[in-house]
């Protein structure tokens, strides 16, 4: 993985994820079939920074900006989150697809994010067009929700949505 400095003085890698004393492997490594033609380093750093609860108030926002600037990079965490949720629950639960059900969870995904799982199983060209038409702010929100969801699964497993 590339060690691009995202803030003033630090990067996030597997070696930095020690605070919770658990092993974390980013979805880009676990699900190579989900890879796109984009650089996965910013996506991995975003996952690591989220899991490690980076105390730098600028870190996650800067990483989210980098990921959201590229439609392909945004697709990685979103697809990973949908893939993992589908495996955890044996399909995508209503709490991720239905905005009313989503509001009852501890996760509280945005309405924009709730549309993502509903479209997750569409053919590739439809998903490519969807990400290409999203604005940077929309992609940023989707990426943020996606990494929080994956982190929640890492910590709580299937109980994450139903706490």
PDB file of C-alpha atoms in Angstrom:
ATOM      1  CA  UNK A   1       0.000   0.000   0.000  1.00  0.00           C
ATOM      2  CA  UNK A   2       1.113   3.497  -0.792  1.00  0.00           C
ATOM      3  CA  UNK A   3       2.109   5.582   2.227  1.00  0.00           C
ATOM      4  CA  UNK A   4       0.735   8.928   1.148  1.00  0.00           C
ATOM      5  CA  UNK A   5       0.653  11.429   3.971  1.00  0.00           C
ATOM      6  CA  UNK A   6      -2.901  12.667   4.249  1.00  0.00           C
ATOM      7  CA  UNK A   7      -2.565  15.078   7.125  1.00  0.00           C
ATOM      8  CA  UNK A   8       0.243  17.033   8.596  1.00  0.00           C
ATOM      9  CA  UNK A   9       2.258  14.133   9.930  1.00  0.00           C
ATOM     10  CA  UNK A  10       0.700  10.697   9.673  1.00  0.00           C
ATOM     11  CA  UNK A  11      -0.635   7.870   7.539  1.00  0.00           C
ATOM     12  CA  UNK A  12      -2.832   4.928   8.394  1.00  0.00           C
ATOM     13  CA  UNK A  13      -1.754   1.355   7.766  1.00  0.00           C
ATOM     14  CA  UNK A  14      -2.309  -2.046   9.331  1.00  0.00           C
ATOM     15  CA  UNK A  15       0.461  -1.221  11.816  1.00  0.00           C
ATOM     16  CA  UNK A  16      -1.420   1.812  13.165  1.00  0.00           C
ATOM     17  CA  UNK A  17      -4.610  -0.083  13.981  1.00  0.00           C
ATOM     18  CA  UNK A  18      -3.750  -1.129  17.496  1.00  0.00           C
ATOM     19  CA  UNK A  19      -5.974   0.909  19.809  1.00  0.00           C
ATOM     20  CA  UNK A  20      -8.797  -1.624  19.904  1.00  0.00           C
ATOM     21  CA  UNK A  21      -6.345  -4.520  19.988  1.00  0.00           C
ATOM     22  CA  UNK A  22      -7.997  -6.377  17.162  1.00  0.00           C
ATOM     23  CA  UNK A  23      -6.854  -7.288  13.723  1.00  0.00           C
ATOM     24  CA  UNK A  24      -8.418  -5.387  10.865  1.00  0.00           C
ATOM     25  CA  UNK A  25      -8.033  -6.157   7.186  1.00  0.00           C
ATOM     26  CA  UNK A  26      -9.524  -3.596   4.803  1.00  0.00           C
ATOM     27  CA  UNK A  27     -12.194  -4.878   2.425  1.00  0.00           C
ATOM     28  CA  UNK A  28      -9.941  -4.147  -0.561  1.00  0.00           C
ATOM     29  CA  UNK A  29      -7.692  -6.971   0.654  1.00  0.00           C
ATOM     30  CA  UNK A  30     -10.503  -9.313   1.718  1.00  0.00           C
ATOM     31  CA  UNK A  31     -12.543  -8.963  -1.454  1.00  0.00           C
ATOM     32  CA  UNK A  32     -10.162  -8.557  -4.393  1.00  0.00           C
ATOM     33  CA  UNK A  33     -13.053  -9.373  -6.740  1.00  0.00           C
ATOM     34  CA  UNK A  34     -14.545  -5.986  -5.799  1.00  0.00           C
ATOM     35  CA  UNK A  35     -11.498  -4.029  -6.926  1.00  0.00           C
ATOM     36  CA  UNK A  36     -11.905  -1.271  -9.455  1.00  0.00           C
ATOM     37  CA  UNK A  37      -9.308   0.368 -11.649  1.00  0.00           C
ATOM     38  CA  UNK A  38      -8.738   3.005  -9.013  1.00  0.00           C
ATOM     39  CA  UNK A  39      -6.024   3.479  -6.407  1.00  0.00           C
ATOM     40  CA  UNK A  40      -7.101   1.654  -3.238  1.00  0.00           C
ATOM     41  CA  UNK A  41      -4.573   3.373  -0.917  1.00  0.00           C
ATOM     42  CA  UNK A  42      -6.845   6.294   0.071  1.00  0.00           C
ATOM     43  CA  UNK A  43      -9.751   3.880   0.578  1.00  0.00           C
ATOM     44  CA  UNK A  44      -7.639   1.601   2.780  1.00  0.00           C
ATOM     45  CA  UNK A  45      -6.355   4.581   4.781  1.00  0.00           C
ATOM     46  CA  UNK A  46      -9.944   5.753   5.282  1.00  0.00           C
ATOM     47  CA  UNK A  47     -10.924   2.333   6.639  1.00  0.00           C
ATOM     48  CA  UNK A  48      -7.852   2.207   8.911  1.00  0.00           C
ATOM     49  CA  UNK A  49      -8.436   5.760  10.206  1.00  0.00           C
ATOM     50  CA  UNK A  50     -12.066   4.913  10.986  1.00  0.00           C
ATOM     51  CA  UNK A  51     -11.251   1.636  12.719  1.00  0.00           C
ATOM     52  CA  UNK A  52      -8.459   3.253  14.708  1.00  0.00           C
ATOM     53  CA  UNK A  53     -10.694   6.192  15.689  1.00  0.00           C
ATOM     54  CA  UNK A  54      -8.002   8.621  14.576  1.00  0.00           C
ATOM     55  CA  UNK A  55      -7.968  11.568  16.989  1.00  0.00           C
ATOM     56  CA  UNK A  56      -6.885  14.055  14.299  1.00  0.00           C
ATOM     57  CA  UNK A  57     -10.075  16.023  13.505  1.00  0.00           C
ATOM     58  CA  UNK A  58      -8.851  16.657   9.948  1.00  0.00           C
ATOM     59  CA  UNK A  59      -7.823  13.116   9.079  1.00  0.00           C
ATOM     60  CA  UNK A  60     -11.111  11.415   8.128  1.00  0.00           C
ATOM     61  CA  UNK A  61     -12.491  14.527   6.393  1.00  0.00           C
ATOM     62  CA  UNK A  62      -9.345  14.789   4.259  1.00  0.00           C
ATOM     63  CA  UNK A  63      -9.482  11.099   3.394  1.00  0.00           C
ATOM     64  CA  UNK A  64     -13.192  11.308   2.618  1.00  0.00           C
ATOM     65  CA  UNK A  65     -12.469  14.225   0.284  1.00  0.00           C
ATOM     66  CA  UNK A  66      -9.776  12.218  -1.509  1.00  0.00           C
ATOM     67  CA  UNK A  67     -12.026   9.191  -1.898  1.00  0.00           C
ATOM     68  CA  UNK A  68     -15.086  11.205  -2.966  1.00  0.00           C
ATOM     69  CA  UNK A  69     -13.128  13.019  -5.662  1.00  0.00           C
ATOM     70  CA  UNK A  70     -12.966   9.734  -7.610  1.00  0.00           C
ATOM     71  CA  UNK A  71     -16.196   7.898  -8.456  1.00  0.00           C
ATOM     72  CA  UNK A  72     -14.310   4.590  -8.672  1.00  0.00           C
ATOM     73  CA  UNK A  73     -12.715   5.107  -5.270  1.00  0.00           C
ATOM     74  CA  UNK A  74     -16.111   5.842  -3.728  1.00  0.00           C
ATOM     75  CA  UNK A  75     -17.503   2.697  -5.243  1.00  0.00           C
ATOM     76  CA  UNK A  76     -14.980   0.543  -3.345  1.00  0.00           C
ATOM     77  CA  UNK A  77     -16.181   1.201   0.225  1.00  0.00           C
ATOM     78  CA  UNK A  78     -19.829   1.274  -0.863  1.00  0.00           C
ATOM     79  CA  UNK A  79     -19.600  -2.064  -2.690  1.00  0.00           C
ATOM     80  CA  UNK A  80     -17.588  -3.555   0.154  1.00  0.00           C
ATOM     81  CA  UNK A  81     -20.179  -2.459   2.714  1.00  0.00           C
ATOM     82  CA  UNK A  82     -23.026  -3.955   0.663  1.00  0.00           C
ATOM     83  CA  UNK A  83     -21.073  -7.153   0.054  1.00  0.00           C
ATOM     84  CA  UNK A  84     -20.218  -7.592   3.742  1.00  0.00           C
ATOM     85  CA  UNK A  85     -23.772  -6.761   4.874  1.00  0.00           C
ATOM     86  CA  UNK A  86     -25.143  -9.262   2.383  1.00  0.00           C
ATOM     87  CA  UNK A  87     -22.827 -11.964   3.732  1.00  0.00           C
ATOM     88  CA  UNK A  88     -23.512 -11.108   7.391  1.00  0.00           C
ATOM     89  CA  UNK A  89     -27.290 -11.186   7.000  1.00  0.00           C
ATOM     90  CA  UNK A  90     -27.717 -13.587   4.079  1.00  0.00           C
ATOM     91  CA  UNK A  91     -29.003 -10.688   1.985  1.00  0.00           C
ATOM     92  CA  UNK A  92     -29.388  -6.978   2.418  1.00  0.00           C
ATOM     93  CA  UNK A  93     -31.584  -6.230   5.455  1.00  0.00           C
ATOM     94  CA  UNK A  94     -34.447  -3.740   5.378  1.00  0.00           C
ATOM     95  CA  UNK A  95     -32.493  -1.594   7.859  1.00  0.00           C
ATOM     96  CA  UNK A  96     -30.071  -0.770   5.041  1.00  0.00           C
ATOM     97  CA  UNK A  97     -32.549  -0.436   2.175  1.00  0.00           C
ATOM     98  CA  UNK A  98     -35.642   1.162   3.717  1.00  0.00           C
ATOM     99  CA  UNK A  99     -35.181   4.712   4.987  1.00  0.00           C
ATOM    100  CA  UNK A 100     -37.802   4.297   7.743  1.00  0.00           C
ATOM    101  CA  UNK A 101     -36.247   1.059   9.015  1.00  0.00           C
ATOM    102  CA  UNK A 102     -32.760   2.616   8.772  1.00  0.00           C
ATOM    103  CA  UNK A 103     -33.824   5.417  11.116  1.00  0.00           C
ATOM    104  CA  UNK A 104     -34.479   2.842  13.858  1.00  0.00           C
ATOM    105  CA  UNK A 105     -30.899   1.523  13.894  1.00  0.00           C
ATOM    106  CA  UNK A 106     -27.879   2.747  15.814  1.00  0.00           C
ATOM    107  CA  UNK A 107     -26.167   3.206  12.426  1.00  0.00           C
ATOM    108  CA  UNK A 108     -28.675   5.722  10.939  1.00  0.00           C
ATOM    109  CA  UNK A 109     -27.487   5.631   7.313  1.00  0.00           C
ATOM    110  CA  UNK A 110     -28.436   8.584   5.159  1.00  0.00           C
ATOM    111  CA  UNK A 111     -31.369   8.288   2.731  1.00  0.00           C
ATOM    112  CA  UNK A 112     -28.813   8.546  -0.078  1.00  0.00           C
ATOM    113  CA  UNK A 113     -26.912   5.563   1.316  1.00  0.00           C
ATOM    114  CA  UNK A 114     -30.155   3.559   1.625  1.00  0.00           C
ATOM    115  CA  UNK A 115     -30.609   3.772  -2.150  1.00  0.00           C
ATOM    116  CA  UNK A 116     -27.212   2.164  -2.635  1.00  0.00           C
ATOM    117  CA  UNK A 117     -28.031  -1.353  -1.337  1.00  0.00           C
ATOM    118  CA  UNK A 118     -31.250  -1.322  -3.333  1.00  0.00           C
ATOM    119  CA  UNK A 119     -29.158  -0.878  -6.487  1.00  0.00           C
ATOM    120  CA  UNK A 120     -26.251  -3.077  -5.394  1.00  0.00           C
ATOM    121  CA  UNK A 121     -27.264  -6.130  -7.433  1.00  0.00           C
ATOM    122  CA  UNK A 122     -27.811  -4.150 -10.655  1.00  0.00           C
ATOM    123  CA  UNK A 123     -25.533  -4.940 -13.608  1.00  0.00           C
ATOM    124  CA  UNK A 124     -22.155  -3.203 -13.776  1.00  0.00           C
ATOM    125  CA  UNK A 125     -23.054  -0.595 -16.430  1.00  0.00           C
ATOM    126  CA  UNK A 126     -25.969   0.645 -14.302  1.00  0.00           C
ATOM    127  CA  UNK A 127     -23.736   1.003 -11.241  1.00  0.00           C
ATOM    128  CA  UNK A 128     -20.999   2.711 -13.243  1.00  0.00           C
ATOM    129  CA  UNK A 129     -23.502   5.275 -14.500  1.00  0.00           C
ATOM    130  CA  UNK A 130     -24.878   5.777 -10.998  1.00  0.00           C
ATOM    131  CA  UNK A 131     -21.467   6.632  -9.518  1.00  0.00           C
ATOM    132  CA  UNK A 132     -20.540   8.826 -12.466  1.00  0.00           C
ATOM    133  CA  UNK A 133     -23.643  10.989 -11.983  1.00  0.00           C
ATOM    134  CA  UNK A 134     -23.202  11.497  -8.226  1.00  0.00           C
ATOM    135  CA  UNK A 135     -21.691  14.747  -7.044  1.00  0.00           C
ATOM    136  CA  UNK A 136     -18.631  14.821  -4.813  1.00  0.00           C
ATOM    137  CA  UNK A 137     -20.688  15.660  -1.696  1.00  0.00           C
ATOM    138  CA  UNK A 138     -23.018  12.724  -2.384  1.00  0.00           C
ATOM    139  CA  UNK A 139     -20.115  10.327  -2.929  1.00  0.00           C
ATOM    140  CA  UNK A 140     -18.480  11.625   0.268  1.00  0.00           C
ATOM    141  CA  UNK A 141     -21.636  10.867   2.256  1.00  0.00           C
ATOM    142  CA  UNK A 142     -21.884   7.366   0.755  1.00  0.00           C
ATOM    143  CA  UNK A 143     -18.215   6.613   1.481  1.00  0.00           C
ATOM    144  CA  UNK A 144     -18.558   7.862   5.056  1.00  0.00           C
ATOM    145  CA  UNK A 145     -21.639   5.701   5.703  1.00  0.00           C
ATOM    146  CA  UNK A 146     -19.951   2.707   4.086  1.00  0.00           C
ATOM    147  CA  UNK A 147     -16.801   2.797   6.241  1.00  0.00           C
ATOM    148  CA  UNK A 148     -18.840   3.357   9.412  1.00  0.00           C
ATOM    149  CA  UNK A 149     -20.981   0.328   8.512  1.00  0.00           C
ATOM    150  CA  UNK A 150     -17.943  -1.891   7.886  1.00  0.00           C
ATOM    151  CA  UNK A 151     -16.339  -0.702  11.130  1.00  0.00           C
ATOM    152  CA  UNK A 152     -19.569  -1.433  13.000  1.00  0.00           C
ATOM    153  CA  UNK A 153     -19.580  -4.977  11.629  1.00  0.00           C
ATOM    154  CA  UNK A 154     -15.935  -5.375  12.718  1.00  0.00           C
ATOM    155  CA  UNK A 155     -16.804  -4.385  16.284  1.00  0.00           C
ATOM    156  CA  UNK A 156     -20.340  -5.750  16.762  1.00  0.00           C
ATOM    157  CA  UNK A 157     -20.891  -8.306  13.997  1.00  0.00           C
ATOM    158  CA  UNK A 158     -24.517  -8.958  13.033  1.00  0.00           C
ATOM    159  CA  UNK A 159     -25.734  -7.168  16.166  1.00  0.00           C
ATOM    160  CA  UNK A 160     -24.517  -3.813  14.864  1.00  0.00           C
ATOM    161  CA  UNK A 161     -27.793  -2.750  13.209  1.00  0.00           C
ATOM    162  CA  UNK A 162     -29.951  -4.124  16.022  1.00  0.00           C
ATOM    163  CA  UNK A 163     -28.356  -2.701  19.170  1.00  0.00           C
TER     164      UNK A 163
END
